[in-house]
Tab-separated table of C-alpha atoms in Angstrom:
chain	number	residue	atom	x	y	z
A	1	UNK	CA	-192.934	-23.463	14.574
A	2	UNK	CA	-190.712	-20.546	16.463
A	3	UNK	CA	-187.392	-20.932	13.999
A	4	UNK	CA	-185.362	-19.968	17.750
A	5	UNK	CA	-186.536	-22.838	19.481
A	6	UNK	CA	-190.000	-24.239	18.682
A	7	UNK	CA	-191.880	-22.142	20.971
A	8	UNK	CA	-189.973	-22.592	23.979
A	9	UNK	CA	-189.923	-17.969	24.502
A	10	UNK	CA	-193.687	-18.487	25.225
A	11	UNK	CA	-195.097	-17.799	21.419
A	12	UNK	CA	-196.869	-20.941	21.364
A	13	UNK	CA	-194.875	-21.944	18.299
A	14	UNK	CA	-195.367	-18.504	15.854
A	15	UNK	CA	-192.069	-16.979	15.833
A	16	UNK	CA	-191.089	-13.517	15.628
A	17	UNK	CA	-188.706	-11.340	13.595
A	18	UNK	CA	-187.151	-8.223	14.431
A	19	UNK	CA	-189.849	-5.960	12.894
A	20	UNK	CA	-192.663	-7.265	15.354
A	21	UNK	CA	-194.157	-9.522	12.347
A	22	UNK	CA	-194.904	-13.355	13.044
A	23	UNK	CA	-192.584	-15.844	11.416
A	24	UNK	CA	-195.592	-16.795	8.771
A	25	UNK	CA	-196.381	-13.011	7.951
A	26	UNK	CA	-192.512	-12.398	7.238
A	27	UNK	CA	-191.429	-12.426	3.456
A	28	UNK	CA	-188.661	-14.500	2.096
A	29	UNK	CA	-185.796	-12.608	2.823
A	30	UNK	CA	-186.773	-11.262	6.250
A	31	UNK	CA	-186.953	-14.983	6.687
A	32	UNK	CA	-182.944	-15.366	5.485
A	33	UNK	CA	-182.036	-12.415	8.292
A	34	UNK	CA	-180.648	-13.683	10.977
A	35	UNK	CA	-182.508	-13.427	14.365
A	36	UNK	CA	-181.009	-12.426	17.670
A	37	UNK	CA	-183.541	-14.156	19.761
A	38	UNK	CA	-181.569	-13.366	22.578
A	39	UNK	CA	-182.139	-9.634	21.851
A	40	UNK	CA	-185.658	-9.981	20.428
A	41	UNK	CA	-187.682	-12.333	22.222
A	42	UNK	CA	-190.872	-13.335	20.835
A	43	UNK	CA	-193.591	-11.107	22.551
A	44	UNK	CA	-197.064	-11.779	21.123
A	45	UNK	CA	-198.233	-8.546	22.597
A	46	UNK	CA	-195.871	-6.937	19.851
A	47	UNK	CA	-197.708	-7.776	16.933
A	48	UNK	CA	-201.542	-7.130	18.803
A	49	UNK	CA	-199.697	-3.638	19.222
A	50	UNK	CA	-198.735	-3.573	15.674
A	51	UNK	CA	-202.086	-4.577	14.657
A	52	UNK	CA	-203.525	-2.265	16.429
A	53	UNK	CA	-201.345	0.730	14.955
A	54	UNK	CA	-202.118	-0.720	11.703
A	55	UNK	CA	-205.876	-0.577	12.225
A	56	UNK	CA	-205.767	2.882	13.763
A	57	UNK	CA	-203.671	4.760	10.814
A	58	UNK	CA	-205.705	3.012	8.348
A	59	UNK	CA	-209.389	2.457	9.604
A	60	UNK	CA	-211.892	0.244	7.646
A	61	UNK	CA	-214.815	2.718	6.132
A	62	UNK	CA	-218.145	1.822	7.222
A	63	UNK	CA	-221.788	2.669	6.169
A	64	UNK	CA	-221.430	5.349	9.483
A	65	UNK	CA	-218.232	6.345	8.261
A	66	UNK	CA	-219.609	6.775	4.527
A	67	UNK	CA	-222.617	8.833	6.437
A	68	UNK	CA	-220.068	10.907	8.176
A	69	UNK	CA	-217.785	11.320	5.291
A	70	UNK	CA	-220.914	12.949	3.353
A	71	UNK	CA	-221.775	15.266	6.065
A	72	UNK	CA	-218.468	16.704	6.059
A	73	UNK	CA	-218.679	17.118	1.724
A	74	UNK	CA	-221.618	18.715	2.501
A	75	UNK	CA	-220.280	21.001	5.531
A	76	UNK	CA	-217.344	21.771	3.098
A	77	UNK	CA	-220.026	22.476	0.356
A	78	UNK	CA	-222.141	25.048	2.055
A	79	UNK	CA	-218.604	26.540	3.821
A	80	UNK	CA	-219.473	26.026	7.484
A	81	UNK	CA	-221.866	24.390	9.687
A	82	UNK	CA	-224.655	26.964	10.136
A	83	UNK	CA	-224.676	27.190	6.391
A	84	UNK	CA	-224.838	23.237	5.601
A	85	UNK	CA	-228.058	22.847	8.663
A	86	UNK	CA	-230.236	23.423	5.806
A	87	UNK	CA	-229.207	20.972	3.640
A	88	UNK	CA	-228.509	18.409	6.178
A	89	UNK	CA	-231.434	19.541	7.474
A	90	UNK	CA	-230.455	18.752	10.945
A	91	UNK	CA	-228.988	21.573	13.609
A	92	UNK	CA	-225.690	22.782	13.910
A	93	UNK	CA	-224.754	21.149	17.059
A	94	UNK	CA	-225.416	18.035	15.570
A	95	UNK	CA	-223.364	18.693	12.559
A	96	UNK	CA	-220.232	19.696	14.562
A	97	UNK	CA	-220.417	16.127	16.632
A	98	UNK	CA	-220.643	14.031	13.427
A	99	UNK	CA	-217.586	16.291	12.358
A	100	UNK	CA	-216.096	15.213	15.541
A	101	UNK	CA	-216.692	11.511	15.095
A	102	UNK	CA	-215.336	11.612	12.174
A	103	UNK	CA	-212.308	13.266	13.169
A	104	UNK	CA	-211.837	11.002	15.867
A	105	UNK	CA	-212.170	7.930	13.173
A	106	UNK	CA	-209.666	9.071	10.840
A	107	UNK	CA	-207.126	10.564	14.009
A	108	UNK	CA	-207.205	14.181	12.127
A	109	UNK	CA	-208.003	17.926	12.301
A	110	UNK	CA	-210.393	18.470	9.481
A	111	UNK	CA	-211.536	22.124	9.909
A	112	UNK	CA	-211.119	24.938	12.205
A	113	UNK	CA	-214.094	26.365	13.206
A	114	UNK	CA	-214.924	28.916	15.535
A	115	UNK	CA	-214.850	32.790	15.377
A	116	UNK	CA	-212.881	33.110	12.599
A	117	UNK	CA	-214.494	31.314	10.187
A	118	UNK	CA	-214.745	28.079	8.536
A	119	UNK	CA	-211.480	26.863	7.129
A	120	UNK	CA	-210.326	23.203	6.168
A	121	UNK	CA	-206.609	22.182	7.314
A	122	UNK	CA	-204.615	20.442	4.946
A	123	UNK	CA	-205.667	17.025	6.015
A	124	UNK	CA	-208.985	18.168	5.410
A	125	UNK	CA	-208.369	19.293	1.928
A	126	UNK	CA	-206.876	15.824	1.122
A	127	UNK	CA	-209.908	14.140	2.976
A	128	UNK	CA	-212.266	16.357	0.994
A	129	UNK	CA	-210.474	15.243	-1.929
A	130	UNK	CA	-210.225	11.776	-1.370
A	131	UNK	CA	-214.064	11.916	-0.105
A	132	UNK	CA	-215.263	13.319	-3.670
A	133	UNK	CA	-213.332	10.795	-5.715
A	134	UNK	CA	-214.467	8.017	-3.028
A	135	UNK	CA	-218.286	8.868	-3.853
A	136	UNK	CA	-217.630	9.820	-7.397
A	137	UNK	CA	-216.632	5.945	-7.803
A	138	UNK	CA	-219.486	4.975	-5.852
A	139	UNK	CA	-221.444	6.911	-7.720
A	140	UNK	CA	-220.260	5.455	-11.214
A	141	UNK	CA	-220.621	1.810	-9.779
A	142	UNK	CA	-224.229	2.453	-9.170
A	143	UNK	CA	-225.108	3.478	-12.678
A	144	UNK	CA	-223.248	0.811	-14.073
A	145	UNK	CA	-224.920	-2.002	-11.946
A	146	UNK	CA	-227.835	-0.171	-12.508
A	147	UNK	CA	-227.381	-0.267	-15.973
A	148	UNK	CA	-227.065	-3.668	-16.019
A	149	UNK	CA	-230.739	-4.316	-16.440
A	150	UNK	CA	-231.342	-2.259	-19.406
A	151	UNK	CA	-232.033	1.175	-17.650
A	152	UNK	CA	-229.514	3.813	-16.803
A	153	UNK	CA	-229.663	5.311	-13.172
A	154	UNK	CA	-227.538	7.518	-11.178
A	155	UNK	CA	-227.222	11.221	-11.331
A	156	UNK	CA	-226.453	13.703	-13.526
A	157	UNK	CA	-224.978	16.845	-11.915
A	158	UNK	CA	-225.048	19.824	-14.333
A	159	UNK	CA	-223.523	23.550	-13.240
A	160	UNK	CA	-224.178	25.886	-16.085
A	161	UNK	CA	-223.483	29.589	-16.964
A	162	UNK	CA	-226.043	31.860	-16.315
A	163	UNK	CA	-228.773	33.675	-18.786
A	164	UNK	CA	-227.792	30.786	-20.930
A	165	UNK	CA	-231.828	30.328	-20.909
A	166	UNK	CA	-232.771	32.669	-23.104
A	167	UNK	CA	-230.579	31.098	-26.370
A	168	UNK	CA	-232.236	30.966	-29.553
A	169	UNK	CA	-230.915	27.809	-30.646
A	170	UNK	CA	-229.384	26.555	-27.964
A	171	UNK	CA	-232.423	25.101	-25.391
A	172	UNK	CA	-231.338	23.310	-22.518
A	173	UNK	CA	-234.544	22.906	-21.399
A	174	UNK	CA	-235.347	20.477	-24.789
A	175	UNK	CA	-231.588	18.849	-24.085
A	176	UNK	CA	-232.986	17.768	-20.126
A	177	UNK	CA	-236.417	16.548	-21.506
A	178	UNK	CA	-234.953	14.461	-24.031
A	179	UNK	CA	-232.495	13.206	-21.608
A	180	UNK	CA	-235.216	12.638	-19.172
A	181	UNK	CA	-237.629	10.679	-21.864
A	182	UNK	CA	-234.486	8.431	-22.116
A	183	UNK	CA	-233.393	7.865	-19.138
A	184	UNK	CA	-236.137	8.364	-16.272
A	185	UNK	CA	-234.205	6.645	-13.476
A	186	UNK	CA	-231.494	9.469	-13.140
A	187	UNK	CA	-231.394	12.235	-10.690
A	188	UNK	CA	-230.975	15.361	-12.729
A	189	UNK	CA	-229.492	18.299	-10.382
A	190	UNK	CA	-228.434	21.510	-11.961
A	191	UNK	CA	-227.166	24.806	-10.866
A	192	UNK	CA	-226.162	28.061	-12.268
A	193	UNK	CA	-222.832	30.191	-11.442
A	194	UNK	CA	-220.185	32.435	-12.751
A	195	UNK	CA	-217.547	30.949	-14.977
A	196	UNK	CA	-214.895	30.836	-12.040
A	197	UNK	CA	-216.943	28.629	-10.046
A	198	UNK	CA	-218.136	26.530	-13.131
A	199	UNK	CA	-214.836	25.624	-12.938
A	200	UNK	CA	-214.273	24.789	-9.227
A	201	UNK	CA	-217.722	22.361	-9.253
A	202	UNK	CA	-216.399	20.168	-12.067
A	203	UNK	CA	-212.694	20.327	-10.432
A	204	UNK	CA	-214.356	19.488	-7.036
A	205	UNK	CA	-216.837	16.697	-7.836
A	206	UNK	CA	-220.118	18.945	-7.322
A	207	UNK	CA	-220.662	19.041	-10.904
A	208	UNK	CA	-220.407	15.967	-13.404
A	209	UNK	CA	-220.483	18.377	-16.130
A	210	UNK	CA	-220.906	22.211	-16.850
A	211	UNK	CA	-221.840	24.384	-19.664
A	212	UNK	CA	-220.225	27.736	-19.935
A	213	UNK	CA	-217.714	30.474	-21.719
A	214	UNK	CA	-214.277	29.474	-20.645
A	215	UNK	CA	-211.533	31.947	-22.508
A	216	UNK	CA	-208.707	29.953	-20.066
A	217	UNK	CA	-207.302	26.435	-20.780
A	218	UNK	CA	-207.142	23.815	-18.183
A	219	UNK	CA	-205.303	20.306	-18.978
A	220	UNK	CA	-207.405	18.938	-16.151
A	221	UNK	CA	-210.782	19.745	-18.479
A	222	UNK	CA	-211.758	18.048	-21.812
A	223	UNK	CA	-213.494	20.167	-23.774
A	224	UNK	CA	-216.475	20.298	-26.797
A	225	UNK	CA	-218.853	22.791	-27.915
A	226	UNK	CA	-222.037	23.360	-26.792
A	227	UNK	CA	-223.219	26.211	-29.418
A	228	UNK	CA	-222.054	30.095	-29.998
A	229	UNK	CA	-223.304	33.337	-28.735
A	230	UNK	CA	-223.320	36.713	-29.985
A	231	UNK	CA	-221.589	39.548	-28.403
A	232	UNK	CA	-222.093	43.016	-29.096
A	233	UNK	CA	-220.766	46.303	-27.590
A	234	UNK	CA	-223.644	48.472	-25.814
A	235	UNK	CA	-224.674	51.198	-24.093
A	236	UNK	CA	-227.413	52.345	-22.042
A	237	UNK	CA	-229.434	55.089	-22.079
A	238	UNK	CA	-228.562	57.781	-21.086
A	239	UNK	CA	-224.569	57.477	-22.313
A	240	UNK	CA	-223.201	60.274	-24.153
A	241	UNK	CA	-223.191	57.587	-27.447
A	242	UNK	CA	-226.688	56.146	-27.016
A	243	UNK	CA	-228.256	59.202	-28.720
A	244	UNK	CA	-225.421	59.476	-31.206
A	245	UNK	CA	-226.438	58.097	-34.981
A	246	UNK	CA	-223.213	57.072	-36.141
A	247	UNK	CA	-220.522	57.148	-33.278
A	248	UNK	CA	-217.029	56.851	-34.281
A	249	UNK	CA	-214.127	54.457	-33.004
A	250	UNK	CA	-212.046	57.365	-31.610
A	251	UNK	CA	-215.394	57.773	-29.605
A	252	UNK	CA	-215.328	54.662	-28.641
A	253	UNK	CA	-212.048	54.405	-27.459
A	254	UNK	CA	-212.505	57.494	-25.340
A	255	UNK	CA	-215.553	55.919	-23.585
A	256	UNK	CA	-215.115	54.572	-20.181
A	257	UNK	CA	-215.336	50.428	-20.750
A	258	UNK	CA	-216.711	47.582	-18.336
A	259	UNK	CA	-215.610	44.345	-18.864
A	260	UNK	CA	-216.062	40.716	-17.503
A	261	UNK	CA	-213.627	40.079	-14.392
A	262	UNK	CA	-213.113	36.641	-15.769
A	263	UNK	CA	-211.400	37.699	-19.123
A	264	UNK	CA	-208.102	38.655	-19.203
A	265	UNK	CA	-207.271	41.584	-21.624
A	266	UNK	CA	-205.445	38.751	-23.383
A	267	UNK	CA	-208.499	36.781	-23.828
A	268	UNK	CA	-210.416	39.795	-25.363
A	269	UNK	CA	-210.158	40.571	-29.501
A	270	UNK	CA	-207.339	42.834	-30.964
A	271	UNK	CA	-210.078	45.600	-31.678
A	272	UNK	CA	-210.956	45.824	-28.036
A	273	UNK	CA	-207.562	46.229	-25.913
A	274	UNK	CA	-207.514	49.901	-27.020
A	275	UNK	CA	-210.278	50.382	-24.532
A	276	UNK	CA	-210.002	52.120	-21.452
A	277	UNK	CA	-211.588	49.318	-18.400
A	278	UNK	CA	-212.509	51.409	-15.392
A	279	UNK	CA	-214.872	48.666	-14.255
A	280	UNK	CA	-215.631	44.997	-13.948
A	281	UNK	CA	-218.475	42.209	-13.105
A	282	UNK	CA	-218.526	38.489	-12.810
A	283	UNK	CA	-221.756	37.814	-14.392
A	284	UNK	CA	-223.899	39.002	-17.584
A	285	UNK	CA	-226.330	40.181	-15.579
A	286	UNK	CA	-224.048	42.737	-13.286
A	287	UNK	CA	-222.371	43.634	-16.518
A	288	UNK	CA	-225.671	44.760	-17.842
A	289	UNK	CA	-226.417	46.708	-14.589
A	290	UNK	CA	-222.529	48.553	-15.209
A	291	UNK	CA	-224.192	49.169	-18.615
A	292	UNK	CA	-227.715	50.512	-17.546
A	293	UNK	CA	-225.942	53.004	-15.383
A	294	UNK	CA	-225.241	54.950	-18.923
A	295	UNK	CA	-221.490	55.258	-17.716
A	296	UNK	CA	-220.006	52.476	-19.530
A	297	UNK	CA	-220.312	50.398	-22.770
A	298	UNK	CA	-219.738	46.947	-22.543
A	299	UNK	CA	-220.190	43.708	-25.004
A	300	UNK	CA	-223.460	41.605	-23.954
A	301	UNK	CA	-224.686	39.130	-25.877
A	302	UNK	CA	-227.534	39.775	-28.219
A	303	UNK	CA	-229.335	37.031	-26.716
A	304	UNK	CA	-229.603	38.468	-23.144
A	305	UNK	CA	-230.118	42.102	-24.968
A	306	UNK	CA	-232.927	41.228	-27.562
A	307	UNK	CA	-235.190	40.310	-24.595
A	308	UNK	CA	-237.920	42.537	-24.261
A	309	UNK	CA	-237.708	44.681	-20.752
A	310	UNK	CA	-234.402	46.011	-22.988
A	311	UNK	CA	-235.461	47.560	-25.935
A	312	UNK	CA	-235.313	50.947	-26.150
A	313	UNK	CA	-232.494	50.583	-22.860
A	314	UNK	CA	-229.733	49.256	-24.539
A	315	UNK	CA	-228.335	49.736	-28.147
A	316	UNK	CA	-225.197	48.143	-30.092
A	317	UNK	CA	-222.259	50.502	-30.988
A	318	UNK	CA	-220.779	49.736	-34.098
A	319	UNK	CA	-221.781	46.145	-34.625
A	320	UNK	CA	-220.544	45.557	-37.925
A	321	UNK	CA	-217.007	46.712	-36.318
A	322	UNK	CA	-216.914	45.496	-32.958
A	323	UNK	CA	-219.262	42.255	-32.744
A	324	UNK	CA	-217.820	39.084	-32.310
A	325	UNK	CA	-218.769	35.315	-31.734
A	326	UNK	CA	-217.953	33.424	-28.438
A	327	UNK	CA	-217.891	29.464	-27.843
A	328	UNK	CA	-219.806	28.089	-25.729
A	329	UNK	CA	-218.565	24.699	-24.183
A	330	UNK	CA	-219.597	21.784	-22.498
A	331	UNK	CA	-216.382	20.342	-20.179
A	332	UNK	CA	-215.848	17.699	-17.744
A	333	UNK	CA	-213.077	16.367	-15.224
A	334	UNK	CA	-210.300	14.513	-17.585
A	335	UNK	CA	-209.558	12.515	-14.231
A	336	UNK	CA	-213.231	11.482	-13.183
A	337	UNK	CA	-214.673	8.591	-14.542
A	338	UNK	CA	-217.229	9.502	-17.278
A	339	UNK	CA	-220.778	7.900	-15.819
A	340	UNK	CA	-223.275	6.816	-18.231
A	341	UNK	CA	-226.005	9.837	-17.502
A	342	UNK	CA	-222.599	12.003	-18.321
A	343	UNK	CA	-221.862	10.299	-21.149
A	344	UNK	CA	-225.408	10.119	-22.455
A	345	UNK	CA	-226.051	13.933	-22.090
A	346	UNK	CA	-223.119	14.732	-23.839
A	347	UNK	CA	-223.930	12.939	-27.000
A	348	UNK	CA	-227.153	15.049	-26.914
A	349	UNK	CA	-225.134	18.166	-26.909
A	350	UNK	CA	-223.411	17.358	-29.817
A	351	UNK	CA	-226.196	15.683	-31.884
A	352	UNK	CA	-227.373	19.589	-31.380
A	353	UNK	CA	-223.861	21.224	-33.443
C-alpha cells in the first residue's frame, strides 16, 4: 500500500519514493527517508520511464545480438569491412548494416569507416574487448559441458612463429597429431606471424596459445618452454667475408649488420652490441633475404640455414665465437581462462622438454 495515503495519488496502492522507484523496490533506508508526497506525487509513468532507461543503457544479449557481436570481432579481425566479406563470406553492404544494428542495440559509435580508413572508437575498443572475453567464456563453457561426457570439444587456437617447421627436434606437426588422436572433437586452427603479432593474438583472444621467441617480458603472459634453437651469424655469398677462411672479429665488427626489428640491442648478447645495425626485418625469412643480398651478416638459425636450397649460399662466421642458443616458448593469456584443448596441448609440449 502507497505509505502517503493508500493509493489515493492514483498508484493503485504501489507507492513511490523520490528516486522514481516503487515503494516495494526501495531498500530499507530509502524506506526511513521521509517523503514529500506533496512534492513527489506518485506517477507510475516514472518508473515505466525508468525502466525503460534501464533497459536501453543495459540491453539483454540475444542469439542476434551474439550473431552481431561476432560479425563485428570478425570486421575488427580482418581491419575493415571489404577485408572481413571473405570470411563472413557475405558482401560488404551487408556487413556495414549488421554493424549498424548493432550499434543501434548497444546506443554506440563502434568504428569510423569511410575514406579514411577503418578505425574503432573507444567504445569500440571496450566492446571489442568485452566481445572477446564474452566468447572466450562461451567458448570455455562449451568444452567443459562438452567434456562432461568423457570427450573434450571446443577449439584450440594456435598462432605460432614462423619457419618453426623445419626444427629437428621440435615437430609440431607430431604435437597436433597426437593432440588430434586424443581429442578428435576439437577444432584445431593455427596461424603463423611475426613475434609482435604473436603477441597481440594471445592478448586479443584470436589465439588460445602461441609458440614463439619472445626476448620481452609481459606480466599479462605465463610462460614455459617449448624447445631451443640455434643461432648463428652468416653471410651470403657474395660478402666480402664469405670467401674469407678464417675472418677475424675486428672484421666482423666492421661489417655492416642486420638484425631482427623485434630485438632490442638490449635483448641481443654482450658479444654482439659492438656491431654496426644498418638494417632490420621482422621475420627469419626477410632477415635471410637482408643476408642473401651479400651486404650484411646476420644470426639465422641453423635450422632454417641447414635446409638444402642454402648450402653453398650461406655460411657461419665464427661459430665457435658468436653462436648462441635462443628459447623458444609456448605462452598464454594469464587473464583468460585456460580451456581444456589449451590445457591438454600444453602438457604435450612439455612431455616433449
Amino acid at each position: 500500500m502507497c505509505p502517503g495515503g493508500g493509493g489515493g495519488c492514483g498508484c493503485d496502492g504501489i507507492g513511490h519514493l523520490r528516486s522514481g522507484l516503487p515503494w516495494s523496490y526501495a531498500s530499507d533506508v530509502e524506506r526511513r527517508r521521509p517523503v514529500c508526497f506533496d512534492k513527489y506525487r506518485c506517477d507510475k509513468s516514472r518508473f515505466d520511464k525508468y525502466q525503460r532507461k534501464r533497459s536501453m543503457a543495459l540491453p539483454s544479449l540475444s542469439t542476434v545480438d551474439l550473431k552481431l557481436l561476432g560479425v563485428f570481432l570478425a570486421v575488427v579481425k580482418a581491419g575493415g569491412f571489404a577485408p572481413a566479406q571473405a570470411a563472413l563470406n557475405v558482401a560488404a553492404s551487408t556487413i556495414s548494416i549488421q554493424i549498424g544494428t548493432l550499434e543501434k542495440r548497444l546506443g554506440v559509435v563502434l568504428c569510423r569507416r569511410g575514406r579514411g580508413g577503418f578505425a574503432l572508437t573507444e567504445d569500440g575498443r571496450r566492446v571489442h574487448e568485452a566481445a572477446q572475453a564474452l566468447f572466450a567464456q562461451i567458448e570455455d563453457f562449451q568444452a567443459r559441458i562438452g567434456g562432461l561426457g568423457g570427450g573434450m570439444t571446443g577449439r584450440l587456437n594456435l598462432a605460432v612463429m614462423e619457419n618453426l617447421i623445419t626444427h629437428p627436434s621440435f615437430s609440431l606437426s607430431a604435437l597436433i597429431a597426437r593432440f588430434r588422436d586424443g581429442a578428435p572433437g576439437v577444432r584445431v586452427s593455427i596461424d603463423t606471424a611475426s613475434p609482435a603479432r604473436l603477441e597481440e593474438m594471445v592478448l586479443g583472444g584470436a589465439a588460445h596459445l602461441a609458440i614463439g621467441y619472445f626476448p620481452r617480458r609481459l606480466a599479462q603472459f605465463t610462460y614455459a618452454p617449448a624447445c631451443e634453437v640455434v643461432m648463428e651469424l652468416c653471410a651470403g655469398a657474395g660478402h666480402p667475408l664469405f670467401d674469407v677462411a678464417e675472418p677475424t672479429p675486428d672484421m666482423v665488427r666492421a661489417a655492416e649488420h642486420a638484425h631482427r626489428g623485434y630485438v632490442s640491442t638490449e635483448q641481443t648478447p654482450d658479444a654482439h652490441r659492438g656491431f654496426v645495425f644498418t638494417a632490420e626485418a621482422q621475420s627469419v625469412e626477410a632477415l635471410a633475404i637482408l643476408v642473401l643480398s651479400g651486404r650484411y651478416l646476420a644470426f639465422l638459425p641453423t635450422h632454417f640455414t641447414r635446409r638444402p636450397g642454402y648450402a653453398g649460399r650461406i655460411r657461419p662466421i665464427l661459430p665457435e665465437r658468436y653462436a648462441y642458443r635462443s628459447s623458444i616458448e609456448i605462452v598464454r593469456n594469464r587473464a583468460a581462462p585456460m580451456t581444456a584443448p589449451a590445457a591438454r596441448f600444453m602438457e604435450l609440449v612439455a612431455a616433449c622438454q
